[in-house]
Amino acid sequence: MADGMRYDPGIPIYLQIIQKIKLRIVRGEWPPGDRVPGVRELAAVFEVNPNTMQRALSELERDGLLYSERTAGRFVTRDAGEIERTRSRMAQEIATVFLEEMETMGELASRLTPERYREILDAVYERARQVLQEWAGDTRIVLALYDSEGRRLR
């Protein structure tokens, strides 16, 4: 039952597994309170050594997203606040990477007109709004953008 996992050779595999599991949790694929498959089963799914999987799961326990019950196994936290904080941190990390990539464009980016920048940001804003609505199942979500001075743009 392998997912055909691909790993970036520049990033430790256990850290990539942590991200993949966090994504499953914040998407609701692994609901709060659900039992997590065993180490060997997950190692097979993620196509890694069981020791690597154990390390990733231990880190997730330390982060508070998983917990263990002595004889019953590991479970996803029931703490909805912790899951929401994780979702927010992951979204922030993705947005930060996007902005850093835009900065690394350097000279190419400097050739864009302010109008074109605005078009790009508007498209990103609209897509982010759509994704947030899908996550929450709520069309009333308001996404606010701020400039570097903290002034609200939208």
PDB file of C-alpha atoms in Angstrom, residues 15 23 25 30 32 34 43 49 52 54 61-62 67 73 92 109-111 116-118 122 124 130 134 151:
ATOM      1  CA  LEU A  15      11.355  15.785   8.857  1.00  0.00           C
ATOM      2  CA  LEU A  23      -0.767  17.545   6.509  1.00  0.00           C
ATOM      3  CA  ILE A  25      -3.922  15.643  10.409  1.00  0.00           C
ATOM      4  CA  TRP A  30      -6.479  11.503  10.446  1.00  0.00           C
ATOM      5  CA  PRO A  32      -8.793  13.941  16.282  1.00  0.00           C
ATOM      6  CA  ASP A  34      -8.235   8.391  15.827  1.00  0.00           C
ATOM      7  CA  ALA A  43       7.068   2.571   7.594  1.00  0.00           C
ATOM      8  CA  ASN A  49      12.964   2.152   7.760  1.00  0.00           C
ATOM      9  CA  THR A  52      12.993   6.585  10.731  1.00  0.00           C
ATOM     10  CA  GLN A  54       9.643   5.941  14.971  1.00  0.00           C
ATOM     11  CA  GLU A  61       4.305  13.318  20.128  1.00  0.00           C
ATOM     12  CA  ARG A  62       6.710  15.935  21.493  1.00  0.00           C
ATOM     13  CA  TYR A  67      -0.140  10.905  22.071  1.00  0.00           C
ATOM     14  CA  GLY A  73      -1.057   2.615  20.667  1.00  0.00           C
ATOM     15  CA  GLN A  92       2.395  30.739   7.377  1.00  0.00           C
ATOM     16  CA  ALA A 109      11.053  40.660 -10.359  1.00  0.00           C
ATOM     17  CA  SER A 110      12.316  44.235 -10.629  1.00  0.00           C
ATOM     18  CA  ARG A 111      11.112  44.286 -14.254  1.00  0.00           C
ATOM     19  CA  ARG A 116       1.611  43.306 -12.621  1.00  0.00           C
ATOM     20  CA  TYR A 117       2.667  42.747  -8.992  1.00  0.00           C
ATOM     21  CA  ARG A 118      -0.844  43.706  -7.960  1.00  0.00           C
ATOM     22  CA  ASP A 122      -4.698  39.511  -6.355  1.00  0.00           C
ATOM     23  CA  VAL A 124      -2.737  34.640  -4.892  1.00  0.00           C
ATOM     24  CA  GLN A 130     -10.842  29.756  -1.993  1.00  0.00           C
ATOM     25  CA  GLU A 134     -12.688  24.798   1.332  1.00  0.00           C
ATOM     26  CA  ARG A 151      -1.666  48.749   7.242  1.00  0.00           C
TER      27      ARG A 151
END
